């Protein structure tokens, strides 16, 4: 019997979970009512989820999420990692690979903090599995290799064997079947000597895939059948579904028509119960091929149309390509040449989208055997008409594609020019704003300098002269004790006024900044705050002592620190603060932290205040970045990164 040119890709992979254990589900559930809210309950939730995982994905996810929520509540990082490891396996099965990758990267960050090589190895391996399910095989192998190194450091042979089984998937997809078989056989050698039936069944399934892809159908069938026996024994529904599908495929390849259908029927039933859309689609395609062998073309078409509906619903593009090609074969067999060509063109266009390669079109040659010469002549005539239509379609399609490409290139050039022009306008506006800011800041500093000089030289001189006159008068006057005391009090008040005037003048333009540089000026500023007793402040600097910084830039940085510390004094209610300044090749980093009452940082978006506005303007002038972290009752931390080069 002819195969009608159908292609059935069923080399599915069962992800090797890195910590799954077969237990009695009912016994575990009976432990829940008496369990305390601690790390033992986290592990109990994980174990229960693993037992449901083989037959009920959604219930398994419920228990995994409970484990994750409790771990977050307890601050139990190892529990969070366990939750992610198990939960993302189900996300991968359900094609939610973006969510899986995001969670596995979170687990990897936590694992690296724990510094346990075994946990790190698992986290790298699970992240690689996410990339594997996204068909990013090079990235997957890179993460797997890092996982292997960590597991070798931990000396865990079981985990290394499991990882070998996972890695064979990537080598299989890259067409390196010898490596894939070697890794599967390494894993099989270890797990044949264990009681881990789940992993043993998975490894047999994957080894069978590699044998089949390398062309050894007999070895593939043998390990599939062994794996199916194990899956039935432990009632692992997902593994059963995969193995049933693959065995049916081998019988299809060998054209053992009557043997293939029971396997595809059983596979379809499990896939529908488990909610595995890819498994449903491939099973339906297998049944469609069987119907074609039996020349039941309407039945075959019904199967494949149901499969295509699933492909569209779940965006299974790879299966949709295969199913469109199978549909085309069915339509050819039903003499619906026009629809067959249309299905084939859809498959070809979709393949271009998936692969990003050159336009590939496969034309299936259908050989039909009829009882009379008249029907043969009729078919030849139809084929001639089809060829003419194809040539015309190719010419029209080529012309249309050429026009689309030309129009696309023209539009792209136009939009690129528009973007460049808009970018230049934005740059000019930014430069204009920065220039205006620079002018304002320089004017402000010039005015501060003038006022400081006037205060110091003018008012300061006058007050000092008055004090000298008072002291001279004191020696020439005869006063009663009461008048003597009042006179002394006046001189003290005059001293306080002179000191306050000097402090104001110093704040407006500190001499230390002009004479000794930014580091000394900031150190003096913090010292003065400490001396005043209003706030206990610690100053630290790194790389700033001998740094050469432009005067305008130094003044701007000084004002930023001054404004931040003043904000702390006025609003934070803090008893202590830290000012830290770090100078590196990449720029200057300022950190001001306090132990005050904190605040909701969201108010800065709509109620910043003049102080914050001044700070932001100075930071923008230096092309820097401001990051404020604070919570009510937990103090405030302000980080400023400035793009300042020596």
mmCIF file of C-alpha atoms in Angstrom, residues 29-281:
data_model
loop_
_atom_site.group_PDB
_atom_site.id
_atom_site.type_symbol
_atom_site.label_atom_id
_atom_site.label_comp_id
_atom_site.label_asym_id
_atom_site.label_seq_id
_atom_site.Cartn_x
_atom_site.Cartn_y
_atom_site.Cartn_z
ATOM 1 C CA UNK A 29 -2.270 13.560 51.498
ATOM 2 C CA UNK A 30 -3.101 12.135 54.950
ATOM 3 C CA UNK A 31 -0.078 13.962 56.359
ATOM 4 C CA UNK A 32 -1.380 17.420 55.363
ATOM 5 C CA UNK A 33 -3.901 18.160 58.190
ATOM 6 C CA UNK A 34 -1.294 17.739 60.948
ATOM 7 C CA UNK A 35 1.578 19.430 59.088
ATOM 8 C CA UNK A 36 3.100 22.621 60.530
ATOM 9 C CA UNK A 37 3.820 25.700 58.433
ATOM 10 C CA UNK A 38 7.534 24.993 58.056
ATOM 11 C CA UNK A 39 10.078 23.731 55.529
ATOM 12 C CA UNK A 40 8.872 20.133 55.980
ATOM 13 C CA UNK A 41 5.468 21.180 54.642
ATOM 14 C CA UNK A 42 7.197 22.721 51.606
ATOM 15 C CA UNK A 43 8.773 19.337 50.801
ATOM 16 C CA UNK A 44 5.439 17.579 51.404
ATOM 17 C CA UNK A 45 3.710 19.865 48.875
ATOM 18 C CA UNK A 46 6.500 19.128 46.365
ATOM 19 C CA UNK A 47 6.185 15.361 46.870
ATOM 20 C CA UNK A 48 2.396 15.438 46.449
ATOM 21 C CA UNK A 49 2.719 17.539 43.292
ATOM 22 C CA UNK A 50 5.169 15.038 41.825
ATOM 23 C CA UNK A 51 2.695 12.187 42.277
ATOM 24 C CA UNK A 52 -0.073 14.165 40.529
ATOM 25 C CA UNK A 53 2.365 15.238 37.811
ATOM 26 C CA UNK A 54 2.186 11.872 36.058
ATOM 27 C CA UNK A 55 -1.596 12.082 35.486
ATOM 28 C CA UNK A 56 -2.983 15.516 36.430
ATOM 29 C CA UNK A 57 -0.851 18.524 35.519
ATOM 30 C CA UNK A 58 -3.191 21.221 36.845
ATOM 31 C CA UNK A 59 -3.523 19.630 40.305
ATOM 32 C CA UNK A 60 0.248 19.156 40.399
ATOM 33 C CA UNK A 61 0.697 22.870 39.641
ATOM 34 C CA UNK A 62 -1.637 23.770 42.535
ATOM 35 C CA UNK A 63 0.579 21.904 45.043
ATOM 36 C CA UNK A 64 3.783 23.271 43.519
ATOM 37 C CA UNK A 65 2.428 26.823 43.858
ATOM 38 C CA UNK A 66 1.551 26.129 47.503
ATOM 39 C CA UNK A 67 5.157 25.063 48.062
ATOM 40 C CA UNK A 68 6.392 28.231 46.372
ATOM 41 C CA UNK A 69 4.059 30.547 48.328
ATOM 42 C CA UNK A 70 5.025 28.988 51.670
ATOM 43 C CA UNK A 71 8.732 29.180 50.793
ATOM 44 C CA UNK A 72 8.369 32.892 49.985
ATOM 45 C CA UNK A 73 6.570 33.426 53.294
ATOM 46 C CA UNK A 74 9.300 31.568 55.238
ATOM 47 C CA UNK A 75 12.173 33.154 53.291
ATOM 48 C CA UNK A 76 13.223 29.608 52.360
ATOM 49 C CA UNK A 77 15.317 30.058 49.192
ATOM 50 C CA UNK A 78 15.998 26.336 48.737
ATOM 51 C CA UNK A 79 12.233 25.742 48.769
ATOM 52 C CA UNK A 80 11.672 28.439 46.151
ATOM 53 C CA UNK A 81 14.252 26.723 43.936
ATOM 54 C CA UNK A 82 12.519 23.333 44.395
ATOM 55 C CA UNK A 83 9.160 24.878 43.496
ATOM 56 C CA UNK A 84 10.566 26.456 40.335
ATOM 57 C CA UNK A 85 12.365 23.257 39.288
ATOM 58 C CA UNK A 86 9.152 21.221 39.368
ATOM 59 C CA UNK A 87 6.711 23.927 38.245
ATOM 60 C CA UNK A 88 8.718 24.922 35.163
ATOM 61 C CA UNK A 89 8.780 21.318 33.938
ATOM 62 C CA UNK A 90 4.982 21.535 33.574
ATOM 63 C CA UNK A 91 5.223 24.992 31.988
ATOM 64 C CA UNK A 92 7.594 23.532 29.381
ATOM 65 C CA UNK A 93 5.184 20.677 28.669
ATOM 66 C CA UNK A 94 2.373 23.217 28.220
ATOM 67 C CA UNK A 95 4.556 25.342 25.868
ATOM 68 C CA UNK A 96 4.678 28.278 28.315
ATOM 69 C CA UNK A 97 8.403 28.547 27.752
ATOM 70 C CA UNK A 98 8.797 32.304 28.334
ATOM 71 C CA UNK A 99 7.394 31.977 31.865
ATOM 72 C CA UNK A 100 9.523 28.874 32.424
ATOM 73 C CA UNK A 101 12.738 30.648 31.402
ATOM 74 C CA UNK A 102 12.006 33.677 33.587
ATOM 75 C CA UNK A 103 11.396 31.508 36.674
ATOM 76 C CA UNK A 104 14.442 29.301 36.052
ATOM 77 C CA UNK A 105 16.687 32.363 35.787
ATOM 78 C CA UNK A 106 15.300 33.516 39.152
ATOM 79 C CA UNK A 107 16.112 30.080 40.610
ATOM 80 C CA UNK A 108 19.636 30.287 39.187
ATOM 81 C CA UNK A 109 20.216 33.651 40.902
ATOM 82 C CA UNK A 110 19.063 32.199 44.231
ATOM 83 C CA UNK A 111 21.169 29.048 43.750
ATOM 84 C CA UNK A 112 24.330 31.063 43.108
ATOM 85 C CA UNK A 113 23.697 32.913 46.383
ATOM 86 C CA UNK A 114 23.383 29.609 48.282
ATOM 87 C CA UNK A 115 26.766 28.440 46.840
ATOM 88 C CA UNK A 116 25.743 24.764 46.912
ATOM 89 C CA UNK A 117 27.254 23.096 43.787
ATOM 90 C CA UNK A 118 24.454 20.512 43.537
ATOM 91 C CA UNK A 119 21.686 23.134 43.718
ATOM 92 C CA UNK A 120 23.616 25.327 41.264
ATOM 93 C CA UNK A 121 23.985 22.372 38.880
ATOM 94 C CA UNK A 122 20.230 21.700 38.969
ATOM 95 C CA UNK A 123 19.419 25.380 38.375
ATOM 96 C CA UNK A 124 21.755 25.591 35.361
ATOM 97 C CA UNK A 125 20.275 22.365 33.972
ATOM 98 C CA UNK A 126 16.669 23.542 34.369
ATOM 99 C CA UNK A 127 17.495 26.840 32.661
ATOM 100 C CA UNK A 128 19.070 24.863 29.826
ATOM 101 C CA UNK A 129 15.858 22.811 29.605
ATOM 102 C CA UNK A 130 13.853 26.021 29.091
ATOM 103 C CA UNK A 131 16.148 27.015 26.220
ATOM 104 C CA UNK A 132 15.804 23.478 24.842
ATOM 105 C CA UNK A 133 12.014 23.774 24.708
ATOM 106 C CA UNK A 134 12.436 27.137 22.944
ATOM 107 C CA UNK A 135 14.562 25.380 20.256
ATOM 108 C CA UNK A 136 17.614 27.443 21.278
ATOM 109 C CA UNK A 137 19.941 24.441 21.311
ATOM 110 C CA UNK A 138 23.310 26.220 21.511
ATOM 111 C CA UNK A 139 22.158 28.175 24.574
ATOM 112 C CA UNK A 140 20.714 24.996 26.073
ATOM 113 C CA UNK A 141 24.010 23.099 25.689
ATOM 114 C CA UNK A 142 25.975 26.015 27.193
ATOM 115 C CA UNK A 143 23.806 25.944 30.349
ATOM 116 C CA UNK A 144 23.880 22.137 30.474
ATOM 117 C CA UNK A 145 27.699 22.162 30.416
ATOM 118 C CA UNK A 146 27.772 24.614 33.332
ATOM 119 C CA UNK A 147 25.328 22.352 35.160
ATOM 120 C CA UNK A 148 27.531 19.319 34.463
ATOM 121 C CA UNK A 149 30.600 21.115 35.883
ATOM 122 C CA UNK A 150 28.734 21.993 39.089
ATOM 123 C CA UNK A 151 27.405 18.429 39.494
ATOM 124 C CA UNK A 152 30.874 16.970 38.946
ATOM 125 C CA UNK A 153 32.097 19.272 41.713
ATOM 126 C CA UNK A 154 29.291 17.947 43.922
ATOM 127 C CA UNK A 155 30.223 14.346 42.974
ATOM 128 C CA UNK A 156 26.594 13.330 42.369
ATOM 129 C CA UNK A 157 26.508 10.490 39.814
ATOM 130 C CA UNK A 158 22.701 10.266 39.788
ATOM 131 C CA UNK A 159 22.302 13.900 38.796
ATOM 132 C CA UNK A 160 25.032 13.591 36.171
ATOM 133 C CA UNK A 161 23.182 10.637 34.663
ATOM 134 C CA UNK A 162 19.908 12.584 34.628
ATOM 135 C CA UNK A 163 21.643 15.533 33.011
ATOM 136 C CA UNK A 164 23.103 13.248 30.321
ATOM 137 C CA UNK A 165 19.561 12.210 29.448
ATOM 138 C CA UNK A 166 18.466 15.840 29.184
ATOM 139 C CA UNK A 167 21.490 16.865 27.091
ATOM 140 C CA UNK A 168 20.851 14.147 24.524
ATOM 141 C CA UNK A 169 17.735 16.121 23.486
ATOM 142 C CA UNK A 170 19.843 19.069 22.338
ATOM 143 C CA UNK A 171 22.330 16.882 20.442
ATOM 144 C CA UNK A 172 19.422 15.074 18.806
ATOM 145 C CA UNK A 173 17.925 18.332 17.541
ATOM 146 C CA UNK A 174 21.326 19.351 16.184
ATOM 147 C CA UNK A 175 21.478 16.073 14.240
ATOM 148 C CA UNK A 176 24.424 14.737 16.270
ATOM 149 C CA UNK A 177 22.821 11.330 16.828
ATOM 150 C CA UNK A 178 26.017 9.499 17.851
ATOM 151 C CA UNK A 179 26.517 11.913 20.770
ATOM 152 C CA UNK A 180 22.836 11.717 21.654
ATOM 153 C CA UNK A 181 22.908 7.886 21.700
ATOM 154 C CA UNK A 182 26.106 7.835 23.778
ATOM 155 C CA UNK A 183 24.613 10.149 26.400
ATOM 156 C CA UNK A 184 21.349 8.179 26.531
ATOM 157 C CA UNK A 185 23.237 4.899 26.962
ATOM 158 C CA UNK A 186 25.376 6.427 29.754
ATOM 159 C CA UNK A 187 22.226 7.460 31.591
ATOM 160 C CA UNK A 188 20.599 4.064 30.963
ATOM 161 C CA UNK A 189 23.632 2.200 32.341
ATOM 162 C CA UNK A 190 23.330 4.053 35.655
ATOM 163 C CA UNK A 191 19.544 3.852 36.085
ATOM 164 C CA UNK A 192 19.236 0.149 35.239
ATOM 165 C CA UNK A 193 20.890 -0.406 38.630
ATOM 166 C CA UNK A 194 18.428 1.787 40.560
ATOM 167 C CA UNK A 195 14.780 1.576 41.619
ATOM 168 C CA UNK A 196 13.906 4.827 39.833
ATOM 169 C CA UNK A 197 11.327 3.484 37.379
ATOM 170 C CA UNK A 198 10.187 6.950 36.308
ATOM 171 C CA UNK A 199 13.592 8.077 35.095
ATOM 172 C CA UNK A 200 14.365 4.655 33.586
ATOM 173 C CA UNK A 201 11.205 4.817 31.478
ATOM 174 C CA UNK A 202 12.031 8.340 30.314
ATOM 175 C CA UNK A 203 15.580 7.390 29.331
ATOM 176 C CA UNK A 204 14.324 4.393 27.318
ATOM 177 C CA UNK A 205 11.894 6.683 25.473
ATOM 178 C CA UNK A 206 14.612 9.164 24.573
ATOM 179 C CA UNK A 207 17.111 6.442 23.608
ATOM 180 C CA UNK A 208 14.487 4.987 21.274
ATOM 181 C CA UNK A 209 14.094 8.400 19.627
ATOM 182 C CA UNK A 210 17.818 8.552 18.954
ATOM 183 C CA UNK A 211 17.940 5.021 17.500
ATOM 184 C CA UNK A 212 15.015 5.809 15.171
ATOM 185 C CA UNK A 213 16.562 9.078 14.000
ATOM 186 C CA UNK A 214 19.835 7.290 13.247
ATOM 187 C CA UNK A 215 17.888 4.771 11.111
ATOM 188 C CA UNK A 216 17.876 1.778 13.481
ATOM 189 C CA UNK A 217 14.127 1.106 13.693
ATOM 190 C CA UNK A 218 14.454 -2.342 15.312
ATOM 191 C CA UNK A 219 16.505 -1.089 18.289
ATOM 192 C CA UNK A 220 14.169 1.866 18.595
ATOM 193 C CA UNK A 221 11.066 -0.352 18.715
ATOM 194 C CA UNK A 222 12.659 -2.656 21.309
ATOM 195 C CA UNK A 223 13.451 0.119 23.807
ATOM 196 C CA UNK A 224 10.079 1.813 23.172
ATOM 197 C CA UNK A 225 8.254 -1.410 24.090
ATOM 198 C CA UNK A 226 10.392 -1.858 27.212
ATOM 199 C CA UNK A 227 9.702 1.730 28.240
ATOM 200 C CA UNK A 228 5.945 1.320 27.609
ATOM 201 C CA UNK A 229 5.882 -1.680 29.951
ATOM 202 C CA UNK A 230 7.458 0.428 32.705
ATOM 203 C CA UNK A 231 5.120 3.388 32.064
ATOM 204 C CA UNK A 232 2.069 1.122 32.340
ATOM 205 C CA UNK A 233 3.400 -0.448 35.529
ATOM 206 C CA UNK A 234 3.864 2.902 37.311
ATOM 207 C CA UNK A 235 0.835 4.490 35.561
ATOM 208 C CA UNK A 236 2.842 7.405 34.143
ATOM 209 C CA UNK A 237 0.269 8.764 31.679
ATOM 210 C CA UNK A 238 2.454 11.302 29.886
ATOM 211 C CA UNK A 239 5.229 8.758 29.297
ATOM 212 C CA UNK A 240 2.673 6.219 28.071
ATOM 213 C CA UNK A 241 1.287 8.775 25.616
ATOM 214 C CA UNK A 242 4.712 9.554 24.173
ATOM 215 C CA UNK A 243 5.739 5.902 23.805
ATOM 216 C CA UNK A 244 2.402 4.881 22.270
ATOM 217 C CA UNK A 245 2.863 7.651 19.723
ATOM 218 C CA UNK A 246 6.402 6.643 18.840
ATOM 219 C CA UNK A 247 5.572 2.933 18.533
ATOM 220 C CA UNK A 248 2.672 3.807 16.254
ATOM 221 C CA UNK A 249 5.055 5.862 14.139
ATOM 222 C CA UNK A 250 7.459 2.927 13.686
ATOM 223 C CA UNK A 251 4.608 0.677 12.563
ATOM 224 C CA UNK A 252 3.555 3.424 10.157
ATOM 225 C CA UNK A 253 7.089 3.649 8.761
ATOM 226 C CA UNK A 254 7.133 -0.136 8.355
ATOM 227 C CA UNK A 255 3.627 -0.043 6.797
ATOM 228 C CA UNK A 256 2.223 -2.439 9.389
ATOM 229 C CA UNK A 257 -1.144 -0.784 8.946
ATOM 230 C CA UNK A 258 -3.322 -2.836 11.297
ATOM 231 C CA UNK A 259 -0.833 -2.461 14.194
ATOM 232 C CA UNK A 260 -0.489 1.326 14.096
ATOM 233 C CA UNK A 261 -4.075 2.450 14.800
ATOM 234 C CA UNK A 262 -4.468 1.048 18.367
ATOM 235 C CA UNK A 263 -1.353 2.924 19.452
ATOM 236 C CA UNK A 264 -2.498 6.233 17.955
ATOM 237 C CA UNK A 265 -5.990 5.797 19.487
ATOM 238 C CA UNK A 266 -4.546 5.141 22.952
ATOM 239 C CA UNK A 267 -2.101 8.057 22.598
ATOM 240 C CA UNK A 268 -4.898 10.445 21.584
ATOM 241 C CA UNK A 269 -7.055 9.470 24.561
ATOM 242 C CA UNK A 270 -4.269 10.165 27.067
ATOM 243 C CA UNK A 271 -3.246 13.443 25.369
ATOM 244 C CA UNK A 272 -6.850 14.700 25.560
ATOM 245 C CA UNK A 273 -7.129 13.743 29.239
ATOM 246 C CA UNK A 274 -3.767 15.319 30.107
ATOM 247 C CA UNK A 275 -4.217 18.466 28.022
ATOM 248 C CA UNK A 276 -1.160 17.912 25.792
ATOM 249 C CA UNK A 277 -2.064 19.724 22.535
ATOM 250 C CA UNK A 278 1.053 18.642 20.620
ATOM 251 C CA UNK A 279 0.404 15.016 21.536
ATOM 252 C CA UNK A 280 -3.219 15.347 20.406
ATOM 253 C CA UNK A 281 -2.160 16.881 17.091
#
